[in-house]
Structure formats: structure tokens, C-alpha cells
Tab-separated table of C-alpha atoms and ligand atoms in Angstrom:
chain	number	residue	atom	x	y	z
J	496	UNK	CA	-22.417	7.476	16.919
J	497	UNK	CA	-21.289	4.880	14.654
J	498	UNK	CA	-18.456	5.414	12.244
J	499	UNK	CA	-19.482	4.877	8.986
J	500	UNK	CA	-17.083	3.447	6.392
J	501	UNK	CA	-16.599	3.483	2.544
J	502	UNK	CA	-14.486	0.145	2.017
J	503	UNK	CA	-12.313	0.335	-0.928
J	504	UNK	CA	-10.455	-3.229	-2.013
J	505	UNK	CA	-12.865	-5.447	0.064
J	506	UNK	CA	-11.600	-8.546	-1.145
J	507	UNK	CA	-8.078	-8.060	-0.521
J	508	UNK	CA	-5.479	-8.527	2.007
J	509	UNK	CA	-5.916	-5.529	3.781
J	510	UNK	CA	-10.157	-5.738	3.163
J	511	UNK	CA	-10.225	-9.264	5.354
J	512	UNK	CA	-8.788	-7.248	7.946
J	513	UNK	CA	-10.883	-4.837	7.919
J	514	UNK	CA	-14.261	-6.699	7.316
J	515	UNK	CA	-12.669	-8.495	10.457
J	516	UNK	CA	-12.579	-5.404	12.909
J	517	UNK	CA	-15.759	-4.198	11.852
J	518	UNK	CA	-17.561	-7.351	12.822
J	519	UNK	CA	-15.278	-7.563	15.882
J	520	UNK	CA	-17.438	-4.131	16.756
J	521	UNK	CA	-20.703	-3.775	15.109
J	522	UNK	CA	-21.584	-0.832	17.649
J	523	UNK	CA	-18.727	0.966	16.873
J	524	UNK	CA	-18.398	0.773	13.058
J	525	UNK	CA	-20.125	-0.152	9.983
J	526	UNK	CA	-20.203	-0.348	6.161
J	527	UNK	CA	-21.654	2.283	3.742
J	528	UNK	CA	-20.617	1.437	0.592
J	529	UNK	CA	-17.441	-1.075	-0.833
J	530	UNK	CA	-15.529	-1.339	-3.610
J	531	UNK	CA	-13.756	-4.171	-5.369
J	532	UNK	CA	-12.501	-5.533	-8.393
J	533	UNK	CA	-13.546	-9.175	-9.799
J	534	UNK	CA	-13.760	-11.719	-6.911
J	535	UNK	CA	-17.440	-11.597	-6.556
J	536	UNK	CA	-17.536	-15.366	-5.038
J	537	UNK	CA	-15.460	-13.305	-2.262
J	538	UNK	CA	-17.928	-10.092	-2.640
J	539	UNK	CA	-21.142	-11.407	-2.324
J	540	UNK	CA	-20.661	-12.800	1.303
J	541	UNK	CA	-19.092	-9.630	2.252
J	542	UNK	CA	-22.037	-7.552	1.115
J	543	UNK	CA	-24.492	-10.476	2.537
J	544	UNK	CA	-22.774	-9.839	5.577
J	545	UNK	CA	-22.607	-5.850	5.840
J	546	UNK	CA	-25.521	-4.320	3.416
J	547	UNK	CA	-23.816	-1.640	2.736
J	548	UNK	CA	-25.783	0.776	1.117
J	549	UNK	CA	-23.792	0.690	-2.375
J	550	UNK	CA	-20.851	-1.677	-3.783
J	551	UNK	CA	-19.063	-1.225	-6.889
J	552	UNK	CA	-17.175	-3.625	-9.062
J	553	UNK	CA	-14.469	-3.245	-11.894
J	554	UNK	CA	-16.430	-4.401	-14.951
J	555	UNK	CA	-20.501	-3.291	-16.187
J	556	UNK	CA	-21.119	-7.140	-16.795
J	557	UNK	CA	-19.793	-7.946	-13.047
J	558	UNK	CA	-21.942	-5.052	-12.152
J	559	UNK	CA	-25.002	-6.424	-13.381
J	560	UNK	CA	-24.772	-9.786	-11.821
J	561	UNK	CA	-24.593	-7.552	-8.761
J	562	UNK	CA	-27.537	-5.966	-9.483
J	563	UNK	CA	-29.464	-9.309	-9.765
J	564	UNK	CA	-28.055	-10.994	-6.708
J	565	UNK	CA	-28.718	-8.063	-4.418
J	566	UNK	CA	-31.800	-5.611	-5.882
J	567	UNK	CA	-31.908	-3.282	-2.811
J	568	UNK	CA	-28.198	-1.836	-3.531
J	569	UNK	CA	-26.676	1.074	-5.832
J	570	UNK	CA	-24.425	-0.649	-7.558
J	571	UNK	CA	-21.620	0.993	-9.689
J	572	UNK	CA	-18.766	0.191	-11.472
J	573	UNK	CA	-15.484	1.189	-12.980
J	574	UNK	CA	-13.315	4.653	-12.414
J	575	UNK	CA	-16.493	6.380	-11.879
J	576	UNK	CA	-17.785	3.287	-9.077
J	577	UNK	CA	-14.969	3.244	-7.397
J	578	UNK	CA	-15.360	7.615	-6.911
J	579	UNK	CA	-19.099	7.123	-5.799
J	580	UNK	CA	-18.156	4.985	-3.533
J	581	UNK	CA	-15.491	6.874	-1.769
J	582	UNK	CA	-17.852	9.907	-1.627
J	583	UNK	CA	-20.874	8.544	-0.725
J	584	UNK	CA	-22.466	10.993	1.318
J	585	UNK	CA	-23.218	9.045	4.512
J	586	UNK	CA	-19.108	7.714	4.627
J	587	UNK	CA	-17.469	9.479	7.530
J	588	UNK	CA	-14.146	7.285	6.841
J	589	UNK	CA	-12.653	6.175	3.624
J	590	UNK	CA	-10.530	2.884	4.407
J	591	UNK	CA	-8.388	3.308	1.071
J	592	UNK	CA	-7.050	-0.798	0.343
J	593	UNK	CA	-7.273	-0.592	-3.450
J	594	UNK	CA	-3.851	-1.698	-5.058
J	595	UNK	CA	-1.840	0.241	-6.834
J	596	UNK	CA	-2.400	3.853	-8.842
J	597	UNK	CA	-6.402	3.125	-9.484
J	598	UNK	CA	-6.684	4.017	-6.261
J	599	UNK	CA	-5.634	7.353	-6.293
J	600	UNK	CA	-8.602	9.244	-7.717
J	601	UNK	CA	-10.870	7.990	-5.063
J	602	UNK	CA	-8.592	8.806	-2.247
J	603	UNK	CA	-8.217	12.368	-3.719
J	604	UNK	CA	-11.895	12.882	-4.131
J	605	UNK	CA	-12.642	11.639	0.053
J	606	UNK	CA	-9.527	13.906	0.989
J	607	UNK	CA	-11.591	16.716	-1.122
J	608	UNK	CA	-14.749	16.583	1.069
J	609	UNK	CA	-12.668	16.424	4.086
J	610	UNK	CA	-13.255	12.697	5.080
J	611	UNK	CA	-10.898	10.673	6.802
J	612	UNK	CA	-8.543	8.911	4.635
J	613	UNK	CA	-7.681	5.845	6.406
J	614	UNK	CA	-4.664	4.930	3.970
J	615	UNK	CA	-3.217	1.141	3.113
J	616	UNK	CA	-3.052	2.522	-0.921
J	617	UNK	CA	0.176	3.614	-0.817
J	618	UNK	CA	0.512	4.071	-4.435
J	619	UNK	CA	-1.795	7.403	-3.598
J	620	UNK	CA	0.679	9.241	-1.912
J	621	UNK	CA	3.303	7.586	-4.416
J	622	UNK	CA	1.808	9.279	-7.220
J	623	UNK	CA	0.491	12.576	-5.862
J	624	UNK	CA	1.266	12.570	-1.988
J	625	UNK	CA	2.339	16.224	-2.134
J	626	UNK	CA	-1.741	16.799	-3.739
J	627	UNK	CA	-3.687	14.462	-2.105
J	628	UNK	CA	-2.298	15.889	1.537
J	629	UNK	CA	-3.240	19.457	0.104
J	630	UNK	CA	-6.604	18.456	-0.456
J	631	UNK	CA	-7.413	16.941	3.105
J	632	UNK	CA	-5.626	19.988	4.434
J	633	UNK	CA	-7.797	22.296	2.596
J	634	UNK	CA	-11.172	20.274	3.492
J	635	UNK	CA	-10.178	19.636	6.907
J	636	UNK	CA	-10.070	16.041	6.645
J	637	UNK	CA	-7.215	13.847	7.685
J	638	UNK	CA	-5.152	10.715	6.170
J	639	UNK	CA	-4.197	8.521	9.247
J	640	UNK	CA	-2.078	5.920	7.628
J	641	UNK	CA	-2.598	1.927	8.006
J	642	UNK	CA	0.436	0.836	6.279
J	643	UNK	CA	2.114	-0.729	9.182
J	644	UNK	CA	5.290	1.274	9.523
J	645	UNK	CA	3.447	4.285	9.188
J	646	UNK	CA	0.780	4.113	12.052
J	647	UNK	CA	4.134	3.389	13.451
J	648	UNK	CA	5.684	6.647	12.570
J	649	UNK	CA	2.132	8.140	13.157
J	650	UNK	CA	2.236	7.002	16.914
J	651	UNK	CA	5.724	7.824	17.577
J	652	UNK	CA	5.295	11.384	16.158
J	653	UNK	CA	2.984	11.553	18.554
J	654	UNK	CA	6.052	11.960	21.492
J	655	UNK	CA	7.158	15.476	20.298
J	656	UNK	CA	7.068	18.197	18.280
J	657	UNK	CA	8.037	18.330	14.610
J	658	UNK	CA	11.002	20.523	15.047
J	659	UNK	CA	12.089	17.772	17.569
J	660	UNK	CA	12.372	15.150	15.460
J	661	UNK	CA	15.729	14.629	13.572
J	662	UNK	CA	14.555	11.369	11.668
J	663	UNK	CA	12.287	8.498	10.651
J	664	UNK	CA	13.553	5.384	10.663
J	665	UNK	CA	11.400	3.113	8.734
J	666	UNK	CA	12.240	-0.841	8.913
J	667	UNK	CA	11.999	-3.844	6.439
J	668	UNK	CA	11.923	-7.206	6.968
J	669	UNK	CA	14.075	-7.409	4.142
J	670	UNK	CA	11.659	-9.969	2.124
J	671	UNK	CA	12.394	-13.868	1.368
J	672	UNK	CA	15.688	-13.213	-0.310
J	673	UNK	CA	17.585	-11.465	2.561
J	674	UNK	CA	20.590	-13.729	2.396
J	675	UNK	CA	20.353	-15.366	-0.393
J	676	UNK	CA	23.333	-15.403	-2.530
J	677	UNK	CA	22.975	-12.351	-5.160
J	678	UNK	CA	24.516	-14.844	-7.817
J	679	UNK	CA	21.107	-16.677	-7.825
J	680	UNK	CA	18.872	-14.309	-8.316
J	681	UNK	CA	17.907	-14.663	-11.552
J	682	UNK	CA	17.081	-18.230	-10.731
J	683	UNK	CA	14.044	-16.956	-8.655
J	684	UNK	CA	10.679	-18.582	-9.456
J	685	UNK	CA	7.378	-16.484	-8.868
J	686	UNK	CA	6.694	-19.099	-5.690
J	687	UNK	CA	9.838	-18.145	-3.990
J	688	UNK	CA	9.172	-14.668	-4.387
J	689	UNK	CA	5.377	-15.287	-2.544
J	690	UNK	CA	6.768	-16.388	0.205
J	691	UNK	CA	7.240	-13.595	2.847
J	692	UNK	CA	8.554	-14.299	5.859
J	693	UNK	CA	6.439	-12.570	8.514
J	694	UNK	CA	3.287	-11.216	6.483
J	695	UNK	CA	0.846	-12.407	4.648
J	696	UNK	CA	-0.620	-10.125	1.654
J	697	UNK	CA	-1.712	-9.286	-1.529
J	698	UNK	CA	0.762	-10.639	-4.211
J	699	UNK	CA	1.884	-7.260	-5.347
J	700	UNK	CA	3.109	-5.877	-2.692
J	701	UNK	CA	4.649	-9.448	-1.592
J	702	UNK	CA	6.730	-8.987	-4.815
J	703	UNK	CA	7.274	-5.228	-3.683
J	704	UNK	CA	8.653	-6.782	-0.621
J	705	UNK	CA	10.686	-9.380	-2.017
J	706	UNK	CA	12.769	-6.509	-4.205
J	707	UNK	CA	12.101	-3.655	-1.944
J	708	UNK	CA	10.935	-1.881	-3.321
J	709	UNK	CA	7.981	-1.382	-1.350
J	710	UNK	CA	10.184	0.214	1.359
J	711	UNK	CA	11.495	2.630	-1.499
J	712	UNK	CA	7.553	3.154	-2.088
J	713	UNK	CA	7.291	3.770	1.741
J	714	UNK	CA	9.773	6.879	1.775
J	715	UNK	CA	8.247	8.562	-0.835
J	716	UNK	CA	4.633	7.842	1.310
J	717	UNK	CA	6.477	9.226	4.520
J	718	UNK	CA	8.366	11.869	2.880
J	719	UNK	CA	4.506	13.315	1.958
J	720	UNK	CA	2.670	11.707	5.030
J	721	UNK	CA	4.612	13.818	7.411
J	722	UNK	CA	6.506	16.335	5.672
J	723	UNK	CA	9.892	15.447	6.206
J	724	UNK	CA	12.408	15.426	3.745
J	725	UNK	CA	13.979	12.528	2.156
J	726	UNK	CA	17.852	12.974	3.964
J	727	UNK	CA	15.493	12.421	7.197
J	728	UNK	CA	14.338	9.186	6.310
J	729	UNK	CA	15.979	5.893	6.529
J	730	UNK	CA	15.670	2.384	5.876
J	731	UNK	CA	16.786	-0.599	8.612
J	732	UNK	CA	16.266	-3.901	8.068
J	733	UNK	CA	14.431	-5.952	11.101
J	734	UNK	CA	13.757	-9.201	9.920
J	735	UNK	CA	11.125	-9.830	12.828
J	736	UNK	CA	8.852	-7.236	11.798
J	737	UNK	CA	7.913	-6.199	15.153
J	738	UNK	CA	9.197	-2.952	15.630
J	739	UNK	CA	6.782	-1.449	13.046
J	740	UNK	CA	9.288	1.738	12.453
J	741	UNK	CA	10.825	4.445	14.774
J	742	UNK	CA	11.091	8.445	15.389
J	743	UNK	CA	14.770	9.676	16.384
J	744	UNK	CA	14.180	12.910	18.155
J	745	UNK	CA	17.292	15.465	18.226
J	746	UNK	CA	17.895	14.893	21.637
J	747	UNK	CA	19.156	11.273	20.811
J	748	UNK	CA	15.847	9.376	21.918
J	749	UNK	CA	14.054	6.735	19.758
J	750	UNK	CA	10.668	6.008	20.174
J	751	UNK	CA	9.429	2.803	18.282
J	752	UNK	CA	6.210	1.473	18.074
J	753	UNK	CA	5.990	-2.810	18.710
J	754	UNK	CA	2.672	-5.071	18.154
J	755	UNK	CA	2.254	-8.499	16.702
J	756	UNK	CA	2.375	-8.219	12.933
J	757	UNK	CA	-1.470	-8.587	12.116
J	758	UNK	CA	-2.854	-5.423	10.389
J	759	UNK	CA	-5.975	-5.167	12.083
J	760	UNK	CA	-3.915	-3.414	14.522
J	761	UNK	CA	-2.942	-0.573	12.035
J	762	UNK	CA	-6.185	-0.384	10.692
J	763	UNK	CA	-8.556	-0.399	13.809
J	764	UNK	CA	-5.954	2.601	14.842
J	765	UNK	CA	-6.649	4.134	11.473
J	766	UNK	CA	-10.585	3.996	12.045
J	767	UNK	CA	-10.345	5.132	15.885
J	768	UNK	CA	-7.589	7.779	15.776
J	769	UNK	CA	-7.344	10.038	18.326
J	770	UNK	CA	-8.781	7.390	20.788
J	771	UNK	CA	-7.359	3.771	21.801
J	772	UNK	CA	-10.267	0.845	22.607
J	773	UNK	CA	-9.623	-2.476	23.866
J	774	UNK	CA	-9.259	-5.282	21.592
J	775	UNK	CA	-8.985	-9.318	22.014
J	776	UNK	CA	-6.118	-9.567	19.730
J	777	UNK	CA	-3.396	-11.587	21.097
J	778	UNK	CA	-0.378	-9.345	22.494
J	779	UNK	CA	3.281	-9.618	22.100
J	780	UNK	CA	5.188	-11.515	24.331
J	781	UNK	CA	8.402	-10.487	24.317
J	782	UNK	CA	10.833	-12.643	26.217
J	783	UNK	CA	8.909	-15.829	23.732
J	784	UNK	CA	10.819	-13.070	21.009
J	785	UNK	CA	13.705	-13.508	22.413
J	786	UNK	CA	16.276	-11.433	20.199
J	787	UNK	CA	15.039	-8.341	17.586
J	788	UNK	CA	17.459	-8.097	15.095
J	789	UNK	CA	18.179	-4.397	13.446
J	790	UNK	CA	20.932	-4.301	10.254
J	791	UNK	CA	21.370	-1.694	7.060
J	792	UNK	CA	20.186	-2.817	3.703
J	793	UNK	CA	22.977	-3.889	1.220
J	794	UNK	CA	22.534	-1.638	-1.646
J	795	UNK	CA	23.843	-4.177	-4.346
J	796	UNK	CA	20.919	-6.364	-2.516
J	797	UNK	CA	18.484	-3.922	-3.082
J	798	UNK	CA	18.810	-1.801	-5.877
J	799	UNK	CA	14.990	-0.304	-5.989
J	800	UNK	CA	15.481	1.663	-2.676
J	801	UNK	CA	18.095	3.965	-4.612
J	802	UNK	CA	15.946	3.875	-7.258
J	803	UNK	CA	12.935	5.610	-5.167
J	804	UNK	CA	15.644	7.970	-3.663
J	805	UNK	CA	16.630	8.533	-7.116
J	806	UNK	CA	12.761	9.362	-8.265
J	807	UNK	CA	12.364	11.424	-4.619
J	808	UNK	CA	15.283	13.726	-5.444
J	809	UNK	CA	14.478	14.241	-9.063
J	810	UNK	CA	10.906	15.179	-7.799
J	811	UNK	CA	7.608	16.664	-9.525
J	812	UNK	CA	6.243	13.866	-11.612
J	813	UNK	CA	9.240	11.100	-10.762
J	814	UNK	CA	7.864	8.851	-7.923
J	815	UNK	CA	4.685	8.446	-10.365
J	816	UNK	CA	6.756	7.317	-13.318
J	817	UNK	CA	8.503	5.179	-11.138
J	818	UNK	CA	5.375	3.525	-9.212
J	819	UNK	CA	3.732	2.703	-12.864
J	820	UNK	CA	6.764	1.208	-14.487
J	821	UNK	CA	7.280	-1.196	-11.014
J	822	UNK	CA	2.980	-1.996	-11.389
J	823	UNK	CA	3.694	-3.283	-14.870
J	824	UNK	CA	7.255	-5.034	-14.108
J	825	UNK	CA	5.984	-6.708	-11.004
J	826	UNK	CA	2.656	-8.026	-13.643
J	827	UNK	CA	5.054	-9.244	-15.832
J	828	UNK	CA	7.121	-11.127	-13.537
J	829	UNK	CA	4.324	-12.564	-11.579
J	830	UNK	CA	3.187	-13.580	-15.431
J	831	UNK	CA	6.334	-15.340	-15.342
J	832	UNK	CA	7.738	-13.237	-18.867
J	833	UNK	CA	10.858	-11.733	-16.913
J	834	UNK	CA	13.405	-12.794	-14.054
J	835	UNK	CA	13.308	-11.360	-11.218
J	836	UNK	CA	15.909	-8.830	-11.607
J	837	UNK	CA	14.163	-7.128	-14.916
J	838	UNK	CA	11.180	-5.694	-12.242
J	839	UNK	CA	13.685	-3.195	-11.058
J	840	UNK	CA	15.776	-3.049	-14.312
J	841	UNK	CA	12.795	-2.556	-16.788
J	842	UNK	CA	11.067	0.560	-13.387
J	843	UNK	CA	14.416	1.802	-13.509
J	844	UNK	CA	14.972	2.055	-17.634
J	845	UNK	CA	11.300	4.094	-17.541
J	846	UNK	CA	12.403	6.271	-15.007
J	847	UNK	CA	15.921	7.211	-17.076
J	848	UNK	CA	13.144	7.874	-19.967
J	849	UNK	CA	11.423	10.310	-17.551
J	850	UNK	CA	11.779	14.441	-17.654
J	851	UNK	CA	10.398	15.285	-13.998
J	852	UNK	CA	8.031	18.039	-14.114
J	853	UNK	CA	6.108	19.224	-11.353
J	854	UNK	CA	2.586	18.030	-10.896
J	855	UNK	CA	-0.333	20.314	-10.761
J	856	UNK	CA	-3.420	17.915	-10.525
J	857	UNK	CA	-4.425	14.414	-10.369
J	858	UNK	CA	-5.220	14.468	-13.871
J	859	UNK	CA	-1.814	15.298	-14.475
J	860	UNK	CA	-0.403	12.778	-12.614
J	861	UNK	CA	-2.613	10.146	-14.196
J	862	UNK	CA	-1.423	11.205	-17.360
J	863	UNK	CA	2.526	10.009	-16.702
J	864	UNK	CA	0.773	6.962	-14.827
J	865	UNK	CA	-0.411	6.166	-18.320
J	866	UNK	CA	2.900	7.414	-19.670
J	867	UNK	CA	5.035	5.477	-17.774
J	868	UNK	CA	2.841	2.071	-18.405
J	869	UNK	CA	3.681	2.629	-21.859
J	870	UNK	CA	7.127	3.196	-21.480
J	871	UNK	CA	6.958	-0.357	-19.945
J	872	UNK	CA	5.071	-2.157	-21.581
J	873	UNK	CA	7.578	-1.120	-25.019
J	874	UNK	CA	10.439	-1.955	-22.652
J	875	UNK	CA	9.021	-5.306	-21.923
J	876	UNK	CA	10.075	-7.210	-24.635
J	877	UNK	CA	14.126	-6.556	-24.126
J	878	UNK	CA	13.800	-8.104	-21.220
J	879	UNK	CA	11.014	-10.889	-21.280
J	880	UNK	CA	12.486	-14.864	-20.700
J	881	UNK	CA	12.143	-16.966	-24.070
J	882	UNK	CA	9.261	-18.340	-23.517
J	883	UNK	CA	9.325	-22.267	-22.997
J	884	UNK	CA	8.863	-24.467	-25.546
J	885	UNK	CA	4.955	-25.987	-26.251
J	886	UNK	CA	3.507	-23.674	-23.320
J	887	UNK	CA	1.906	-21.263	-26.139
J	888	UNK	CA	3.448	-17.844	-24.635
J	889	UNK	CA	2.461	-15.499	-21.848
J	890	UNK	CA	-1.175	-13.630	-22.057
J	891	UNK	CA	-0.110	-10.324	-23.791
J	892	UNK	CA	-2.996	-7.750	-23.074
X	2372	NAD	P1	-4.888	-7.231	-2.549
X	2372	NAD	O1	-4.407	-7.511	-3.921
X	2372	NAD	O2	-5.027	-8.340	-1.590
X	2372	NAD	O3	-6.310	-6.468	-2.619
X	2372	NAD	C1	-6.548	-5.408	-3.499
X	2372	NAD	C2	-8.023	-5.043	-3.524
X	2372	NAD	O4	-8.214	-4.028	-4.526
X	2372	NAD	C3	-8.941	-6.197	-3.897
X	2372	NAD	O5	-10.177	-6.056	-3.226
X	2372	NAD	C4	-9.148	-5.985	-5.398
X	2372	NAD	O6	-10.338	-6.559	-5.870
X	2372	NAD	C5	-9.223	-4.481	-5.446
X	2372	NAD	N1	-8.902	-3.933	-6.768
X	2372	NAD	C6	-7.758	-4.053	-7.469
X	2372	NAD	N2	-7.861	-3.425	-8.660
X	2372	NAD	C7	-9.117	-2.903	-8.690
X	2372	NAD	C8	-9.834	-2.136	-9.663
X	2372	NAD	N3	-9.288	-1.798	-10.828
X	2372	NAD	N4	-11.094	-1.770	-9.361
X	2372	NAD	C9	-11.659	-2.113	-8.184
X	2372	NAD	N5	-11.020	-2.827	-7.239
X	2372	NAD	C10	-9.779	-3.219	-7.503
X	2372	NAD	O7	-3.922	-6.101	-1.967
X	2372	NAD	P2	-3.563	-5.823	-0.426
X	2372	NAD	O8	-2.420	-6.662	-0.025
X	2372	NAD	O9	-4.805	-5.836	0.402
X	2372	NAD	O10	-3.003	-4.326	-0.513
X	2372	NAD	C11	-3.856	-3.210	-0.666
X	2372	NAD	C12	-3.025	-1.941	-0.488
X	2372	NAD	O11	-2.574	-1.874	0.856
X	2372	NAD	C13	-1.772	-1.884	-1.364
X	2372	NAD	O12	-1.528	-0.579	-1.766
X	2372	NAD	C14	-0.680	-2.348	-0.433
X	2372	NAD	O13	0.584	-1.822	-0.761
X	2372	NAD	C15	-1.164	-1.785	0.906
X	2372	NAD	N6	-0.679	-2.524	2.087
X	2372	NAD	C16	-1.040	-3.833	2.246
X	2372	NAD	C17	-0.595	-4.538	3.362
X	2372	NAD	C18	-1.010	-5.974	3.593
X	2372	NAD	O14	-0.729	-6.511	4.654
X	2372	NAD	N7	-1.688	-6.625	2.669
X	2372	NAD	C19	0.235	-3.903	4.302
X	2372	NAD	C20	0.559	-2.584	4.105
X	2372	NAD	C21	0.102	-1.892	2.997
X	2373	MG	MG1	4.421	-1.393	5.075
């Protein structure tokens, strides 16, 4: 039987590579329904490609182009669209590669109906981790992550029991700017910050990487991934990526997890989980490696990963405030209206703002989402770069 796949984010980063491993096994998988938000020159080859059965876009008008161009296909759009297609009734998987805190509703409704949840969105389990893994609990369903470190952590958990394990150790290339002199950071343009030095992504996470605080983003996911408090995780920097992130087990063994840094390995493990198949991408060769490289993260370097400890420990409500101030802060920058250094300055004067409460629902957590975006978007102006002389000021929506 084939497995049949609800595709959210099918125009990003994480959507070429899975469009690629489907079509690297048509008799193994294939598309139900896809979500997306406005590239439709990027959509409507993907669709041409897959029929799925229904696609859904971010705005009505988008939606009704859709409608023209392809008549046989449900078509849907918005907060609703993107839920529709994550439950569509014939989805056995949900591959979850929407950026940022939209795509938490649609993960929470597939974990619901006890789906898989094959997760790249880790702004889910950011904002409600501790909910959405109650929900696939209670359906049955499972959330086999594809962020790279974690189908590390995923694989290496697999070695023992989870009384056995004394801690995760997740690692971090440490982004473009892990030497750089700290007395030039505010000189960084939005070009130097898009350049990562071993993957290639969407640009919001490529910022996340560049102040890491996607690794802060990544404890918080593994802290609700796995269940295993925050004093068990920890962050070393590997500047290779190619030891995607390792289990300690008490009896002082670590068991890491190595492929080439291409995430259609993460995701085709995501879609296949509990078996392995064959695949034709290229494998590591490790004496052409030569040396893998493993040292601690400078705090001063990288103040968001004390910042996501900080929103971890204060707990409840936190790591949401904290994710929705860093979404607006890393728009901004890549706007070009603040340095580099306001992204975690501006996330971090929201979260002071914040009284943690504990989070009952998804509506709930939604709510400080929306909170916290205003608590941003008020702190923006503090710390927003004059704007340039003749170049008519930054888009302010
Ligand atoms: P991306 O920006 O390349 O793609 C995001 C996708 O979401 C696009 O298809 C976009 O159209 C869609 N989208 C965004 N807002 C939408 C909205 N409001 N409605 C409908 N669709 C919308 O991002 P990416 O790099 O593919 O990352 C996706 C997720 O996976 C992120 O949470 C990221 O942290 C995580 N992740 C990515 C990588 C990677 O290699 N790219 C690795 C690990 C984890
Ligand atoms: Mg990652």
C-alpha cells in the first residue's frame, strides 16, 4: 500500500525535498493534498506533477487562479485551507514544512486524528510541544521528526531505553558568523547572514541559524519530542554538520547518527519509520572528511540559546512568546529595519514583557502568538536603523 501524504509548505526548502523523494518512489508514496503560501509559478508544476487531490494557498484571490488553472481539484485557502489539508481524509502522513507558528494548528489537528506527523515545523512543538504530543498520544498517531538533529536523536534513542539515557547532545554548525569578531556584528548585512555554511534553506531559519537561535528553538522541540528535561540537553558546536546530534547513555556511551547533510535523508526516514529502504543518494565518505570538529558555544557569541533556556525554565506559555517575538525580529531584519543584534535584543525585550502561564489549548497558545507579535511589533521602532536617505523607508504592514 502506498503512503499517502498531505504536503504542507510545498514550495519551500524542506517541500523540494520532499517533492524529490516522492518522485524518487512513486510506488511507495504519493500526494493527497498540499499546502503553500504565494509562489504559485513554483505551485503549479508541483501540482501538474502530483494531482493531488486538493491544494490550498494563503490568499482567496491566489485561490481562485487555482481554481481556473486546475478545475478537477478542491482548492482551499487560508487558516481554514491549510486545516483541510492536513486532515484530508485519505492522508495517512502529514509532512508538516510550513514556517513558523501558522503551522501549528494544522499539525495539531493531524496529531488529533492520529496521523503521522512527519515534523520539519518546528515552531509547532515551540509553541505547544507539550499539547500537540498529547494529542498524537491520545489518537495513537506519532510525530517522527525531520529536523535533522532530531531524526538524529530519534535514531540514536533507538539504542536503549529511556531510563538509560543521561543526555541529548544536539549540535550546531554554529552559522556564518562562528568566528567572526563580536565587535562587528552590528556591521552584518542581510547577505552575510544568508550565507550558511553547510545547508541550504529557507531564509528564516538561515537567519535562525546565523544567531542561534534555531538551536535554542531545537531544545525546546527536543525537550517535548522526547520528554527529557532541559538540564539533559545540550548544545555542541560541529561546524561540519555531519554528525546530525548524539544520545549519551549513563553508562558513558555516545551514539551519534552521521549522513551527508541533504534532508531528504531526514525526511524519507520520517515517511518510512519503522523500516529503512535503499536509496541512490550519495554516501559519506569519511576519510575525503578528514577531521570532524566538536567545540561549546560561546555564550557572549550566542546570546539566543540562553534566551530559549531562559523561556524553557520559565515554562507554560514562554517558548511561544519567545518563538513570535524572534518571527517578527528575524522579518524585520531580513527587511533590513534593524542590525543584526536587535533580532535577539527586541525576542528577548518581549519575553521580559511576558507572565508565563501554563497553556491549556492551541487556542490559547495562539492567543500569546498574537500577543507576543504585538509586543514586537511596538518594540520595533526603539530599535529600527535610520532609514537611509532617498530610499523612501521600509514596507511597514
Ligand atoms: P521555506 O521558507 O523554504 O518554506 C516554507 C513553506 O511554507 C513554503 O512552501 C511557503 O509557501 C509556506 N508558507 C509559509 N507561510 C505560509 C502561510 N501563511 N500559508 C501557507 N503556506 C505558507 O522554509 P523551509 O526552510 O522549508 O523550512 C520549513 C520548516 O522546516 C521550518 O520550520 C524550518 O525551521 C524547518 N526546517 C527546515 C530545514 C531546511 O533544511 N530547510 C531543516 C530543518 C528544519
Ligand atoms: Mg535542525
Amino acid at each position: 500500500m502506498k503512503k499517502r501524504i498531505a504536503l504542507m509548505g510545498a514550495t519551500g526548502s524542506i517541500g523540494d525535498s520532499a517533492l524529490s523523494v516522492v518522485s524518487h518512489f512513486p510506488d511507495r508514496f504519493e500526494i493527497v493534498s498540499m499546502a503553500a503560501g504565494s509562489r504559485l509559478e513554483k505551485l503549479f508544476p508541483a501540482i501538474a506533477a502530483h494531482r493531488p487531490k486538493m491544494v490550498s494557498v494563503r490568499t482567496r484571490e491566489d485561490a481562485s487562479r487555482l481554481r481556473t488553472e486546475f478545475p478537477g481539484i478542491a482548492v482551499g485557502w487560508g487558516a481554514q485551507g491549510l486545516i483541510d489539508v492536513a486532515t484530508h481524509p485519505e492522508a495517512d502522513v502529514v509532512l508538516g514544512a510550513l514556517v513558523g507558528s501558522v503551522g501549528l494548528a494544522s499539525s495539531h489537528a493531524a496529531a488529533r486524528l492520529g496521523k503521522r506527523l512527519a515534523l520539519a515545523n518546528k515552531e509547532t512543538l515551540v509553541v505547544a510541544g507539550e499539547l500537540v504530543m498529547a494529542a498524537a498520544r491520545a489518537s495513537g498517531g506519532d510525530v517522527i521528526p525531520v529536523d535533522s538533529e532530531h531524526c538524529a536523536l530519534h535514531q540514536a534513542l533507538r539504542c536503549g531505553a529511556p531510563s538509560e539515557v543521561s543526555k541529548l547532545m544536539l549540535t550546531a554548525s554554529g552559522g556564518p558568523f562562528r568566528t567572526r569578531p563580536l565587535s562587528t556584528f552590528s556591521d552584518i548585512t542581510v547577505a552575510d547572514a544568508l550565507a550558511h555554511p553547510t545547508w541550504k534553506m529557507g531564509p528564516k531559519i538561515t537567519i535562525d541559524s546565523a544567531t542561534m537561535m534555531n538551536k535554542g528553538l531545537e531544545v525546546i522541540e527536543a525537550r517535548w519530542l522526547f520528554d527529557v528535561p532541559a538540564e539533559r540537553i545540550e548544545v555542541l558546536l560541529h561546524p561540519q554538520s555531519i554528525v546530525h546530534s548524539l544520545v549519551e547513555y549513563v553508562d558513558g556511551s555516545l551514539i551519534a547518527q552521521m549522513s551527508p547533510n541533504d534532508m531528504r535523508f531526514p525526511v524519507l526516514y520520517a515517511l518510512t519509520f519503522p523500516e529503512r529502504v535503499p536509496t541512490p543518494l550519495p554516501k559519506l565518505d569519511l576519510p575525503a572528511l578528514r577531521t570532524l570538529e566538536f567545540h561549546y558555544a560561546e555564550t557572549e557569541r550566542y546570546p539566543a540559546l540562553a534566551l530559549a533556556y531562559e523561556a524553557l525554565a520559565a515554562g507554560g506559555s514562554a517558548p511561544a512568546a519567545l518563538n513570535a517575538a524572534n518571527e517578527i525580529a528575524v522579518e524585520a531584519f531580513l527587511e533590513g529595519r534593524i542590525p543584526f543584534p536587535a533580532i535577539v535584543e527586541m525576542t528577548a525585550r518581549v519575553l521580559a514583557r511576558h507572565a508565563a502561564a501554563p497553556l491549556q489549548s492551541v487556542e490559547e497558545a495562539l492567543e500569546v502568538d498574537d500577543w507576543a507579535r504585538r509586543a514586537a511589533r511596538e518594540i520595533l521602532p526603539a530599535l529600527e536603523r535610520p532609514t537611509p536617505a532617498g530610499t523612501g523607508g521600509a514596507n511597514r504592514s
